[in-house]
PDB file of C-alpha atoms and ligand atoms in Angstrom:
ATOM      1  CA  UNK F 840      33.960  -4.749  11.612  1.00 47.00           C
ATOM      2  CA  UNK F 841      36.087  -7.624  12.872  1.00 53.00           C
ATOM      3  CA  UNK F 842      39.416  -6.231  11.743  1.00 69.00           C
ATOM      4  CA  UNK F 843      38.720  -2.526  11.970  1.00 84.00           C
ATOM      5  CA  UNK F 844      41.263  -0.869  14.269  1.00 89.00           C
ATOM      6  CA  UNK F 845      43.960   1.803  14.224  1.00 91.00           C
ATOM      7  CA  UNK F 846      47.445   0.584  13.302  1.00 88.00           C
ATOM      8  CA  UNK F 847      49.492   3.493  14.543  1.00 89.00           C
ATOM      9  CA  UNK F 848      49.254   6.260  17.110  1.00 89.00           C
ATOM     10  CA  UNK F 849      48.720   8.702  14.256  1.00 92.00           C
ATOM     11  CA  UNK F 850      45.726   6.713  13.020  1.00 94.00           C
ATOM     12  CA  UNK F 851      44.391   6.612  16.562  1.00 94.00           C
ATOM     13  CA  UNK F 852      44.754  10.369  17.013  1.00 94.00           C
ATOM     14  CA  UNK F 853      43.097  11.135  13.693  1.00 95.00           C
ATOM     15  CA  UNK F 854      40.291   8.688  13.926  1.00 95.00           C
ATOM     16  CA  UNK F 855      39.318   9.080  17.584  1.00 96.00           C
ATOM     17  CA  UNK F 856      39.618  12.822  17.940  1.00 96.00           C
ATOM     18  CA  UNK F 857      36.011  13.325  19.088  1.00 95.00           C
ATOM     19  CA  UNK F 858      33.576  11.788  21.555  1.00 92.00           C
ATOM     20  CA  UNK F 859      31.225  10.993  18.662  1.00 91.00           C
ATOM     21  CA  UNK F 860      33.885   8.991  16.822  1.00 94.00           C
ATOM     22  CA  UNK F 861      34.723   6.999  19.966  1.00 95.00           C
ATOM     23  CA  UNK F 862      31.086   6.360  20.749  1.00 93.00           C
ATOM     24  CA  UNK F 863      30.333   5.220  17.247  1.00 92.00           C
ATOM     25  CA  UNK F 864      33.177   2.712  17.447  1.00 95.00           C
ATOM     26  CA  UNK F 865      31.906   1.375  20.794  1.00 94.00           C
ATOM     27  CA  UNK F 866      28.379   1.085  19.401  1.00 93.00           C
ATOM     28  CA  UNK F 867      29.633  -1.132  16.614  1.00 92.00           C
ATOM     29  CA  UNK F 868      31.543  -3.278  19.101  1.00 92.00           C
ATOM     30  CA  UNK F 869      28.562  -3.597  21.388  1.00 91.00           C
ATOM     31  CA  UNK F 870      26.002  -4.274  18.667  1.00 91.00           C
ATOM     32  CA  UNK F 871      27.951  -5.770  15.764  1.00 88.00           C
ATOM     33  CA  UNK F 872      24.722  -7.013  14.144  1.00 89.00           C
ATOM     34  CA  UNK F 873      22.923  -3.713  14.715  1.00 90.00           C
ATOM     35  CA  UNK F 874      21.124  -2.219  17.705  1.00 91.00           C
ATOM     36  CA  UNK F 875      19.138  -4.508  19.997  1.00 90.00           C
ATOM     37  CA  UNK F 876      17.077  -2.968  22.804  1.00 91.00           C
ATOM     38  CA  UNK F 877      18.184  -4.535  26.115  1.00 87.00           C
ATOM     39  CA  UNK F 878      14.627  -4.294  27.426  1.00 90.00           C
ATOM     40  CA  UNK F 879      12.322  -5.399  24.601  1.00 93.00           C
ATOM     41  CA  UNK F 880      14.684  -6.754  21.952  1.00 91.00           C
ATOM     42  CA  UNK F 881      13.541  -4.133  19.446  1.00 93.00           C
ATOM     43  CA  UNK F 882      16.003  -3.455  16.658  1.00 93.00           C
ATOM     44  CA  UNK F 883      15.363   0.210  15.930  1.00 94.00           C
ATOM     45  CA  UNK F 884      16.433   3.260  17.889  1.00 94.00           C
ATOM     46  CA  UNK F 885      16.877   6.963  17.380  1.00 94.00           C
ATOM     47  CA  UNK F 886      19.835   8.950  18.642  1.00 91.00           C
ATOM     48  CA  UNK F 887      19.364  11.463  21.435  1.00 91.00           C
ATOM     49  CA  UNK F 888      21.861  13.793  23.079  1.00 86.00           C
ATOM     50  CA  UNK F 889      25.053  12.594  24.820  1.00 81.00           C
ATOM     51  CA  UNK F 890      25.154   9.331  22.923  1.00 84.00           C
ATOM     52  CA  UNK F 891      21.831   8.031  24.184  1.00 90.00           C
ATOM     53  CA  UNK F 892      19.818   5.686  22.005  1.00 93.00           C
ATOM     54  CA  UNK F 893      16.042   5.560  22.419  1.00 96.00           C
ATOM     55  CA  UNK F 894      14.224   2.357  21.466  1.00 96.00           C
ATOM     56  CA  UNK F 895      11.503   3.040  18.904  1.00 96.00           C
ATOM     57  CA  UNK F 896       9.293   0.302  20.297  1.00 96.00           C
ATOM     58  CA  UNK F 897       9.423   0.810  24.079  1.00 96.00           C
ATOM     59  CA  UNK F 898      11.222   4.181  24.444  1.00 96.00           C
ATOM     60  CA  UNK F 899      13.850   2.609  26.703  1.00 95.00           C
ATOM     61  CA  UNK F 900      17.025   4.693  26.775  1.00 94.00           C
ATOM     62  CA  UNK F 901      20.439   3.114  26.607  1.00 92.00           C
ATOM     63  CA  UNK F 902      23.896   3.798  25.176  1.00 91.00           C
ATOM     64  CA  UNK F 903      26.986   1.929  24.057  1.00 90.00           C
ATOM     65  CA  UNK F 904      28.628   2.677  27.385  1.00 89.00           C
ATOM     66  CA  UNK F 905      25.637   1.959  29.668  1.00 86.00           C
ATOM     67  CA  UNK F 906      26.547  -0.782  32.105  1.00 81.00           C
ATOM     68  CA  UNK F 907      30.188  -0.915  31.010  1.00 84.00           C
ATOM     69  CA  UNK F 908      33.400   0.291  32.645  1.00 84.00           C
ATOM     70  CA  UNK F 909      32.977   3.540  30.678  1.00 85.00           C
ATOM     71  CA  UNK F 910      29.544   4.193  32.190  1.00 77.00           C
ATOM     72  CA  UNK F 911      29.183   7.567  33.909  1.00 63.00           C
ATOM     73  CA  UNK F 912      32.768   8.318  33.107  1.00 61.00           C
ATOM     74  CA  UNK F 913      33.478  11.905  33.951  1.00 72.00           C
ATOM     75  CA  UNK F 914      36.532  11.707  31.782  1.00 80.00           C
ATOM     76  CA  UNK F 915      36.014  11.794  28.004  1.00 90.00           C
ATOM     77  CA  UNK F 916      36.057   8.640  25.900  1.00 93.00           C
ATOM     78  CA  UNK F 917      38.842  10.207  23.869  1.00 94.00           C
ATOM     79  CA  UNK F 918      41.051   9.908  26.945  1.00 93.00           C
ATOM     80  CA  UNK F 919      39.873   6.352  27.665  1.00 94.00           C
ATOM     81  CA  UNK F 920      40.791   5.325  24.119  1.00 95.00           C
ATOM     82  CA  UNK F 921      44.292   6.665  24.656  1.00 95.00           C
ATOM     83  CA  UNK F 922      44.532   4.740  27.911  1.00 94.00           C
ATOM     84  CA  UNK F 923      43.566   1.521  26.122  1.00 95.00           C
ATOM     85  CA  UNK F 924      46.145   2.306  23.464  1.00 94.00           C
ATOM     86  CA  UNK F 925      48.861   2.803  26.112  1.00 92.00           C
ATOM     87  CA  UNK F 926      47.974  -0.451  27.839  1.00 91.00           C
ATOM     88  CA  UNK F 927      47.844  -2.552  24.685  1.00 90.00           C
ATOM     89  CA  UNK F 928      50.753  -1.020  22.795  1.00 86.00           C
ATOM     90  CA  UNK F 929      53.514  -1.573  25.261  1.00 80.00           C
ATOM     91  CA  UNK F 930      54.839  -5.068  25.189  1.00 78.00           C
ATOM     92  CA  UNK F 931      54.669  -5.415  28.956  1.00 80.00           C
ATOM     93  CA  UNK F 932      51.781  -3.061  29.639  1.00 82.00           C
ATOM     94  CA  UNK F 933      51.653   0.168  31.580  1.00 85.00           C
ATOM     95  CA  UNK F 934      52.070   0.917  35.262  1.00 87.00           C
ATOM     96  CA  UNK F 935      49.751   3.395  36.949  1.00 89.00           C
ATOM     97  CA  UNK F 936      52.567   5.931  37.200  1.00 89.00           C
ATOM     98  CA  UNK F 937      53.420   5.681  33.498  1.00 90.00           C
ATOM     99  CA  UNK F 938      49.756   5.908  32.467  1.00 93.00           C
ATOM    100  CA  UNK F 939      49.229   8.976  34.640  1.00 94.00           C
ATOM    101  CA  UNK F 940      52.194  10.626  32.983  1.00 93.00           C
ATOM    102  CA  UNK F 941      51.288   9.609  29.420  1.00 91.00           C
ATOM    103  CA  UNK F 942      47.715  10.917  29.681  1.00 92.00           C
ATOM    104  CA  UNK F 943      48.467  13.894  31.883  1.00 92.00           C
ATOM    105  CA  UNK F 944      45.985  12.682  34.491  1.00 91.00           C
ATOM    106  CA  UNK F 945      45.770  14.836  37.605  1.00 90.00           C
ATOM    107  CA  UNK F 946      45.691  11.952  40.017  1.00 91.00           C
ATOM    108  CA  UNK F 947      47.605   8.729  40.442  1.00 91.00           C
ATOM    109  CA  UNK F 948      44.442   7.160  41.843  1.00 92.00           C
ATOM    110  CA  UNK F 949      42.550   7.795  38.588  1.00 90.00           C
ATOM    111  CA  UNK F 950      45.265   6.060  36.559  1.00 92.00           C
ATOM    112  CA  UNK F 951      45.342   3.166  39.015  1.00 90.00           C
ATOM    113  CA  UNK F 952      41.558   2.777  38.932  1.00 90.00           C
ATOM    114  CA  UNK F 953      41.465   2.864  35.125  1.00 91.00           C
ATOM    115  CA  UNK F 954      44.093   0.166  34.859  1.00 91.00           C
ATOM    116  CA  UNK F 955      42.139  -2.060  37.229  1.00 89.00           C
ATOM    117  CA  UNK F 956      38.918  -1.476  35.315  1.00 89.00           C
ATOM    118  CA  UNK F 957      40.637  -2.407  32.080  1.00 91.00           C
ATOM    119  CA  UNK F 958      42.165  -5.502  33.680  1.00 89.00           C
ATOM    120  CA  UNK F 959      38.695  -6.656  34.623  1.00 84.00           C
ATOM    121  CA  UNK F 960      37.780  -6.570  30.952  1.00 86.00           C
ATOM    122  CA  UNK F 961      40.786  -8.656  29.951  1.00 88.00           C
ATOM    123  CA  UNK F 962      39.573 -12.073  31.055  1.00 80.00           C
ATOM    124  CA  UNK F 963      35.975 -13.136  30.725  1.00 74.00           C
ATOM    125  CA  UNK F 964      35.125 -15.574  33.523  1.00 64.00           C
ATOM    126  CA  UNK F 965      33.373 -18.701  32.336  1.00 63.00           C
ATOM    127  CA  UNK F 966      34.429 -18.072  28.744  1.00 70.00           C
ATOM    128  CA  UNK F 967      37.563 -18.917  26.835  1.00 79.00           C
ATOM    129  CA  UNK F 968      38.089 -22.061  28.908  1.00 91.00           C
ATOM    130  CA  UNK F 969      41.132 -24.191  28.156  1.00 96.00           C
ATOM    131  CA  UNK F 970      40.817 -27.623  26.575  1.00 95.00           C
ATOM    132  CA  UNK F 971      42.839 -30.511  25.162  1.00 97.00           C
ATOM    133  CA  UNK F 972      45.698 -31.499  27.453  1.00 97.00           C
ATOM    134  CA  UNK F 973      46.329 -28.992  30.197  1.00 97.00           C
ATOM    135  CA  UNK F 974      49.080 -28.820  32.815  1.00 97.00           C
ATOM    136  CA  UNK F 975      48.031 -27.509  36.235  1.00 97.00           C
ATOM    137  CA  UNK F 976      50.158 -26.645  39.258  1.00 95.00           C
ATOM    138  CA  UNK F 977      50.426 -24.019  41.971  1.00 94.00           C
ATOM    139  CA  UNK F 978      53.199 -21.576  42.745  1.00 93.00           C
ATOM    140  CA  UNK F 979      53.889 -19.026  45.461  1.00 90.00           C
ATOM    141  CA  UNK F 980      54.197 -15.409  44.361  1.00 88.00           C
ATOM    142  CA  UNK F 981      55.600 -12.638  46.537  1.00 80.00           C
ATOM    143  CA  UNK F 982      57.380 -12.674  49.823  1.00 69.00           C
ATOM    144  CA  UNK F 983      61.081 -12.209  49.283  1.00 59.00           C
ATOM    145  CA  UNK F 984      62.274 -10.317  46.243  1.00 57.00           C
ATOM    146  CA  UNK F 985      65.396 -11.555  44.506  1.00 54.00           C
ATOM    147  CA  UNK F 986      66.675  -7.964  44.794  1.00 57.00           C
ATOM    148  CA  UNK F 987      66.168  -7.996  48.532  1.00 53.00           C
ATOM    149  CA  UNK F 988      63.138  -6.893  50.503  1.00 50.00           C
ATOM    150  CA  UNK F 989      59.538  -7.970  50.202  1.00 48.00           C
ATOM    151  CA  UNK F 990      57.565  -7.048  47.083  1.00 55.00           C
ATOM    152  CA  UNK F 991      54.159  -8.550  47.652  1.00 58.00           C
ATOM    153  CA  UNK F 992      53.983  -8.206  51.413  1.00 61.00           C
ATOM    154  CA  UNK F 993      52.763 -11.722  51.981  1.00 71.00           C
ATOM    155  CA  UNK F 994      53.099 -14.723  49.761  1.00 82.00           C
ATOM    156  CA  UNK F 995      50.092 -15.571  47.621  1.00 89.00           C
ATOM    157  CA  UNK F 996      49.310 -18.976  46.189  1.00 93.00           C
ATOM    158  CA  UNK F 997      48.611 -18.837  42.447  1.00 95.00           C
ATOM    159  CA  UNK F 998      47.154 -21.723  40.447  1.00 97.00           C
ATOM    160  CA  UNK F 999      48.467 -21.975  36.881  1.00 97.00           C
ATOM    161  CA  UNK F1000      46.888 -23.876  33.983  1.00 97.00           C
ATOM    162  CA  UNK F1001      48.666 -24.115  30.616  1.00 98.00           C
ATOM    163  CA  UNK F1002      47.485 -25.901  27.476  1.00 97.00           C
ATOM    164  CA  UNK F1003      49.934 -28.240  25.800  1.00 96.00           C
ATOM    165  CA  UNK F1004      50.476 -27.242  22.188  1.00 95.00           C
ATOM    166  CA  UNK F1005      52.980 -29.690  20.781  1.00 93.00           C
ATOM    167  CA  UNK F1006      56.152 -28.907  22.663  1.00 91.00           C
ATOM    168  CA  UNK F1007      54.959 -25.361  23.244  1.00 95.00           C
ATOM    169  CA  UNK F1008      52.346 -23.590  25.320  1.00 97.00           C
ATOM    170  CA  UNK F1009      48.840 -22.813  24.106  1.00 96.00           C
ATOM    171  CA  UNK F1010      46.603 -20.578  26.207  1.00 95.00           C
ATOM    172  CA  UNK F1011      46.851 -20.123  29.967  1.00 96.00           C
ATOM    173  CA  UNK F1012      44.631 -19.293  32.945  1.00 96.00           C
ATOM    174  CA  UNK F1013      45.776 -17.995  36.325  1.00 96.00           C
ATOM    175  CA  UNK F1014      44.041 -17.302  39.629  1.00 94.00           C
ATOM    176  CA  UNK F1015      44.900 -16.931  43.270  1.00 94.00           C
ATOM    177  CA  UNK F1016      43.695 -19.808  45.432  1.00 95.00           C
ATOM    178  CA  UNK F1017      43.383 -19.754  49.222  1.00 93.00           C
ATOM    179  CA  UNK F1018      45.113 -23.110  49.757  1.00 94.00           C
ATOM    180  CA  UNK F1019      46.009 -26.441  48.148  1.00 95.00           C
ATOM    181  CA  UNK F1020      42.802 -28.214  49.198  1.00 96.00           C
ATOM    182  CA  UNK F1021      40.658 -30.279  46.846  1.00 96.00           C
ATOM    183  CA  UNK F1022      37.914 -27.670  47.154  1.00 96.00           C
ATOM    184  CA  UNK F1023      40.135 -24.759  46.145  1.00 96.00           C
ATOM    185  CA  UNK F1024      42.048 -26.473  43.343  1.00 97.00           C
ATOM    186  CA  UNK F1025      38.931 -28.270  42.083  1.00 96.00           C
ATOM    187  CA  UNK F1026      37.131 -24.937  41.817  1.00 95.00           C
ATOM    188  CA  UNK F1027      40.034 -23.424  39.893  1.00 96.00           C
ATOM    189  CA  UNK F1028      40.121 -26.318  37.418  1.00 97.00           C
ATOM    190  CA  UNK F1029      36.337 -26.142  36.921  1.00 95.00           C
ATOM    191  CA  UNK F1030      36.507 -22.447  36.094  1.00 93.00           C
ATOM    192  CA  UNK F1031      39.556 -22.699  33.877  1.00 95.00           C
ATOM    193  CA  UNK F1032      39.177 -25.942  31.916  1.00 96.00           C
ATOM    194  CA  UNK F1033      36.444 -27.580  29.848  1.00 95.00           C
ATOM    195  CA  UNK F1034      35.259 -30.884  31.415  1.00 96.00           C
ATOM    196  CA  UNK F1035      36.480 -33.935  29.530  1.00 97.00           C
ATOM    197  CA  UNK F1036      39.938 -32.403  29.023  1.00 97.00           C
ATOM    198  CA  UNK F1037      43.079 -34.228  30.115  1.00 97.00           C
ATOM    199  CA  UNK F1038      44.532 -32.546  33.194  1.00 97.00           C
ATOM    200  CA  UNK F1039      48.174 -33.224  33.927  1.00 96.00           C
ATOM    201  CA  UNK F1040      49.298 -32.531  37.514  1.00 95.00           C
ATOM    202  CA  UNK F1041      51.811 -33.697  40.066  1.00 89.00           C
ATOM    203  CA  UNK F1042      50.723 -36.216  42.662  1.00 86.00           C
ATOM    204  CA  UNK F1043      49.450 -33.573  45.102  1.00 84.00           C
ATOM    205  CA  UNK F1044      46.331 -34.502  47.076  1.00 87.00           C
ATOM    206  CA  UNK F1045      44.573 -31.304  46.056  1.00 92.00           C
ATOM    207  CA  UNK F1046      43.925 -32.786  42.625  1.00 94.00           C
ATOM    208  CA  UNK F1047      42.383 -35.983  43.978  1.00 92.00           C
ATOM    209  CA  UNK F1048      38.822 -35.186  42.896  1.00 94.00           C
ATOM    210  CA  UNK F1049      39.411 -34.234  39.264  1.00 96.00           C
ATOM    211  CA  UNK F1050      38.022 -37.513  37.880  1.00 96.00           C
ATOM    212  CA  UNK F1051      34.875 -36.954  39.916  1.00 96.00           C
ATOM    213  CA  UNK F1052      34.608 -33.449  38.434  1.00 96.00           C
ATOM    214  CA  UNK F1053      34.583 -34.893  34.911  1.00 97.00           C
ATOM    215  CA  UNK F1054      38.225 -34.589  33.874  1.00 97.00           C
ATOM    216  CA  UNK F1055      40.670 -37.215  32.654  1.00 97.00           C
ATOM    217  CA  UNK F1056      43.275 -36.864  35.339  1.00 96.00           C
ATOM    218  CA  UNK F1057      46.941 -37.746  34.620  1.00 94.00           C
ATOM    219  CA  UNK F1058      48.867 -37.359  37.861  1.00 91.00           C
ATOM    220  CA  UNK F1059      52.610 -37.933  37.743  1.00 84.00           C
ATOM    221  CA  UNK F1060      54.002 -39.042  41.053  1.00 73.00           C
ATOM    222  CA  UNK F1061      57.662 -38.772  41.859  1.00 64.00           C
ATOM    223  CA  UNK F1062      59.155 -40.064  45.050  1.00 59.00           C
ATOM    224  CA  UNK F1063      61.579 -37.191  45.484  1.00 58.00           C
ATOM    225  CA  UNK F1064      60.053 -33.890  44.607  1.00 58.00           C
ATOM    226  CA  UNK F1065      62.768 -31.334  44.023  1.00 64.00           C
ATOM    227  CA  UNK F1066      62.117 -28.063  42.159  1.00 61.00           C
ATOM    228  CA  UNK F1067      64.161 -29.405  39.230  1.00 64.00           C
ATOM    229  CA  UNK F1068      62.092 -32.566  38.998  1.00 66.00           C
ATOM    230  CA  UNK F1069      58.846 -30.576  39.162  1.00 61.00           C
ATOM    231  CA  UNK F1070      59.813 -28.237  36.339  1.00 66.00           C
ATOM    232  CA  UNK F1071      60.640 -31.207  34.122  1.00 77.00           C
ATOM    233  CA  UNK F1072      57.331 -32.875  34.865  1.00 84.00           C
ATOM    234  CA  UNK F1073      55.228 -29.812  34.176  1.00 91.00           C
ATOM    235  CA  UNK F1074      57.503 -27.601  32.078  1.00 92.00           C
ATOM    236  CA  UNK F1075      54.785 -25.314  30.724  1.00 95.00           C
ATOM    237  CA  UNK F1076      53.306 -24.172  34.037  1.00 95.00           C
ATOM    238  CA  UNK F1077      56.791 -23.606  35.394  1.00 93.00           C
ATOM    239  CA  UNK F1078      57.749 -21.522  32.392  1.00 95.00           C
ATOM    240  CA  UNK F1079      54.561 -19.440  32.809  1.00 96.00           C
ATOM    241  CA  UNK F1080      55.169 -19.013  36.547  1.00 95.00           C
ATOM    242  CA  UNK F1081      58.676 -17.704  35.985  1.00 93.00           C
ATOM    243  CA  UNK F1082      57.525 -15.267  33.254  1.00 94.00           C
ATOM    244  CA  UNK F1083      54.751 -14.046  35.569  1.00 94.00           C
ATOM    245  CA  UNK F1084      57.166 -13.345  38.394  1.00 90.00           C
ATOM    246  CA  UNK F1085      59.546 -11.539  36.077  1.00 88.00           C
ATOM    247  CA  UNK F1086      56.682  -9.363  34.767  1.00 87.00           C
ATOM    248  CA  UNK F1087      55.421  -8.474  38.249  1.00 86.00           C
ATOM    249  CA  UNK F1088      58.908  -7.473  39.312  1.00 83.00           C
ATOM    250  CA  UNK F1089      59.744  -5.669  36.071  1.00 79.00           C
ATOM    251  CA  UNK F1090      56.750  -3.658  34.861  1.00 74.00           C
ATOM    252  CA  UNK F1091      55.191  -3.250  38.279  1.00 71.00           C
ATOM    253  CA  UNK F1092      58.406  -3.230  40.312  1.00 69.00           C
ATOM    254  CA  UNK F1093      56.718  -5.561  42.738  1.00 64.00           C
ATOM    255  CA  UNK F1094      54.242  -2.776  43.679  1.00 67.00           C
ATOM    256  CA  UNK F1095      51.337  -5.213  43.740  1.00 75.00           C
ATOM    257  CA  UNK F1096      49.434  -6.108  46.881  1.00 76.00           C
ATOM    258  CA  UNK F1097      48.171  -9.623  47.465  1.00 76.00           C
ATOM    259  CA  UNK F1098      44.530  -8.479  47.567  1.00 78.00           C
ATOM    260  CA  UNK F1099      44.757  -7.061  44.031  1.00 84.00           C
ATOM    261  CA  UNK F1100      46.915  -9.770  42.552  1.00 89.00           C
ATOM    262  CA  UNK F1101      44.061 -11.349  40.575  1.00 89.00           C
ATOM    263  CA  UNK F1102      43.723  -8.199  38.441  1.00 88.00           C
ATOM    264  CA  UNK F1103      47.370  -8.435  37.488  1.00 89.00           C
ATOM    265  CA  UNK F1104      46.992 -12.137  36.747  1.00 93.00           C
ATOM    266  CA  UNK F1105      44.172 -11.235  34.340  1.00 90.00           C
ATOM    267  CA  UNK F1106      46.353  -8.712  32.547  1.00 91.00           C
ATOM    268  CA  UNK F1107      49.241 -11.161  32.291  1.00 93.00           C
ATOM    269  CA  UNK F1108      46.855 -13.807  30.921  1.00 93.00           C
ATOM    270  CA  UNK F1109      45.391 -11.412  28.336  1.00 91.00           C
ATOM    271  CA  UNK F1110      48.858 -10.517  27.069  1.00 89.00           C
ATOM    272  CA  UNK F1111      50.174 -14.047  27.134  1.00 92.00           C
ATOM    273  CA  UNK F1112      47.202 -15.539  25.294  1.00 90.00           C
ATOM    274  CA  UNK F1113      47.556 -12.959  22.546  1.00 86.00           C
ATOM    275  CA  UNK F1114      51.341 -12.896  22.424  1.00 85.00           C
ATOM    276  CA  UNK F1115      51.371 -13.959  18.785  1.00 80.00           C
ATOM    277  CA  UNK F1116      49.020 -11.172  17.650  1.00 74.00           C
ATOM    278  CA  UNK F1117      50.985  -9.438  14.941  1.00 71.00           C
ATOM    279  CA  UNK F1118      49.226  -6.152  15.457  1.00 77.00           C
ATOM    280  CA  UNK F1119      48.999  -4.257  18.733  1.00 78.00           C
ATOM    281  CA  UNK F1120      45.982  -2.534  17.203  1.00 83.00           C
ATOM    282  CA  UNK F1121      44.245  -5.864  17.322  1.00 87.00           C
ATOM    283  CA  UNK F1122      44.720  -5.971  21.104  1.00 89.00           C
ATOM    284  CA  UNK F1123      43.286  -2.462  21.299  1.00 92.00           C
ATOM    285  CA  UNK F1124      40.241  -3.622  19.371  1.00 92.00           C
ATOM    286  CA  UNK F1125      39.841  -6.787  21.444  1.00 90.00           C
ATOM    287  CA  UNK F1126      40.121  -5.023  24.785  1.00 92.00           C
ATOM    288  CA  UNK F1127      37.529  -2.386  23.870  1.00 93.00           C
ATOM    289  CA  UNK F1128      35.275  -5.151  22.554  1.00 90.00           C
ATOM    290  CA  UNK F1129      35.461  -7.043  25.843  1.00 89.00           C
ATOM    291  CA  UNK F1130      35.075  -3.830  27.853  1.00 89.00           C
ATOM    292  CA  UNK F1131      31.702  -2.956  26.332  1.00 88.00           C
ATOM    293  CA  UNK F1132      30.409  -6.383  27.320  1.00 78.00           C
ATOM    294  CA  UNK F1133      31.204  -5.945  31.012  1.00 56.00           C
ATOM    295  CA  UNK F1134      29.190  -4.567  33.933  1.00 53.00           C
ATOM    296  CA  UNK F1135      30.619  -1.483  35.647  1.00 47.00           C
ATOM    297  CA  UNK F1136      32.723  -1.676  38.783  1.00 49.00           C
ATOM    298  CA  UNK F1137      32.555   1.363  41.026  1.00 48.00           C
ATOM    299  CA  UNK F1138      35.873   2.172  42.653  1.00 49.00           C
ATOM    300  CA  UNK F1139      34.714   1.396  46.186  1.00 46.00           C
ATOM    301  CA  UNK F1140      33.269  -1.963  45.189  1.00 51.00           C
ATOM    302  CA  UNK F1141      36.420  -2.885  43.361  1.00 51.00           C
ATOM    303  CA  UNK F1142      39.019  -2.416  46.010  1.00 47.00           C
ATOM    304  CA  UNK F1143      38.057  -2.327  49.651  1.00 46.00           C
ATOM    305  CA  UNK F1144      41.429  -0.727  50.143  1.00 43.00           C
ATOM    306  CA  UNK F1145      43.764   1.961  48.915  1.00 45.00           C
ATOM    307  CA  UNK F1146      45.753   1.937  45.719  1.00 47.00           C
ATOM    308  CA  UNK F1147      49.235   0.612  46.129  1.00 46.00           C
ATOM    309  CA  UNK F1148      52.053   3.095  46.051  1.00 43.00           C
ATOM    310  CA  UNK F1149      54.397   2.782  43.125  1.00 39.00           C
TER     311      UNK F1149
HETATM  312 ZN1   ZN Q2383      12.797  -1.491  23.560  1.00 74.38          ZN
END
């Protein structure tokens, strides 16, 4: 069912009008080759109530939503599907306030939690690593807003990796890092980039162990490091960093706290890496597909704090 998705809001409304229709779609995304029992590997099941599937061999009960962000959802899948549509069909994504309004959700916190759950499904750690020639640098996000006043209360250091694609940018990866040490930047590169790739950085000491980690390191050292010189050396990461900052200030009005910044980085990455997708419906399909392959994140485990105000 690779290319099976709604093209318009009307198609979405018609096709996913019932829980059964939504569940059936998720089942196909979760088991594209047909049902496989997570316990015994059996390939036959019968359907029980509330979307449960019972393995014919071992009687284990599961469902398309078991273990995913939709697990135990008290809200109907029909509503979740509309949330995914909202998030994937706006060029710059949805804020919690706009999602709450669009879906008629009673609480801002519900909308905020849903967006964070969906963001977690946007980037799959350890998969989709970058390769080829990749620029890497760090940038500070937050602190002073160009419009005056602080937006992210304290500055956060964000590592940026961008594939070279001719003169353009291929895929990207972003993550917050605690500092510019070899340990922190080395860990970021290991998670983001396939070993053996060429990694292009400035002459910063934090990248000193990349050869040891299995990369072909191409540091460019300049004697005078001005912002202008840096953006010419590593034009792709600087372009990505400036788009990221514009997005955080625009769509989210800077209402992002440093502790939750990684979720927003994941959403930005998901959008950026699929920016050439001709169909928004394709993003809808892809996000649901990734969501049914993800373990659940209870609200308390996810945040350790309150939702930001927006
Ligand atoms: Zn089984």
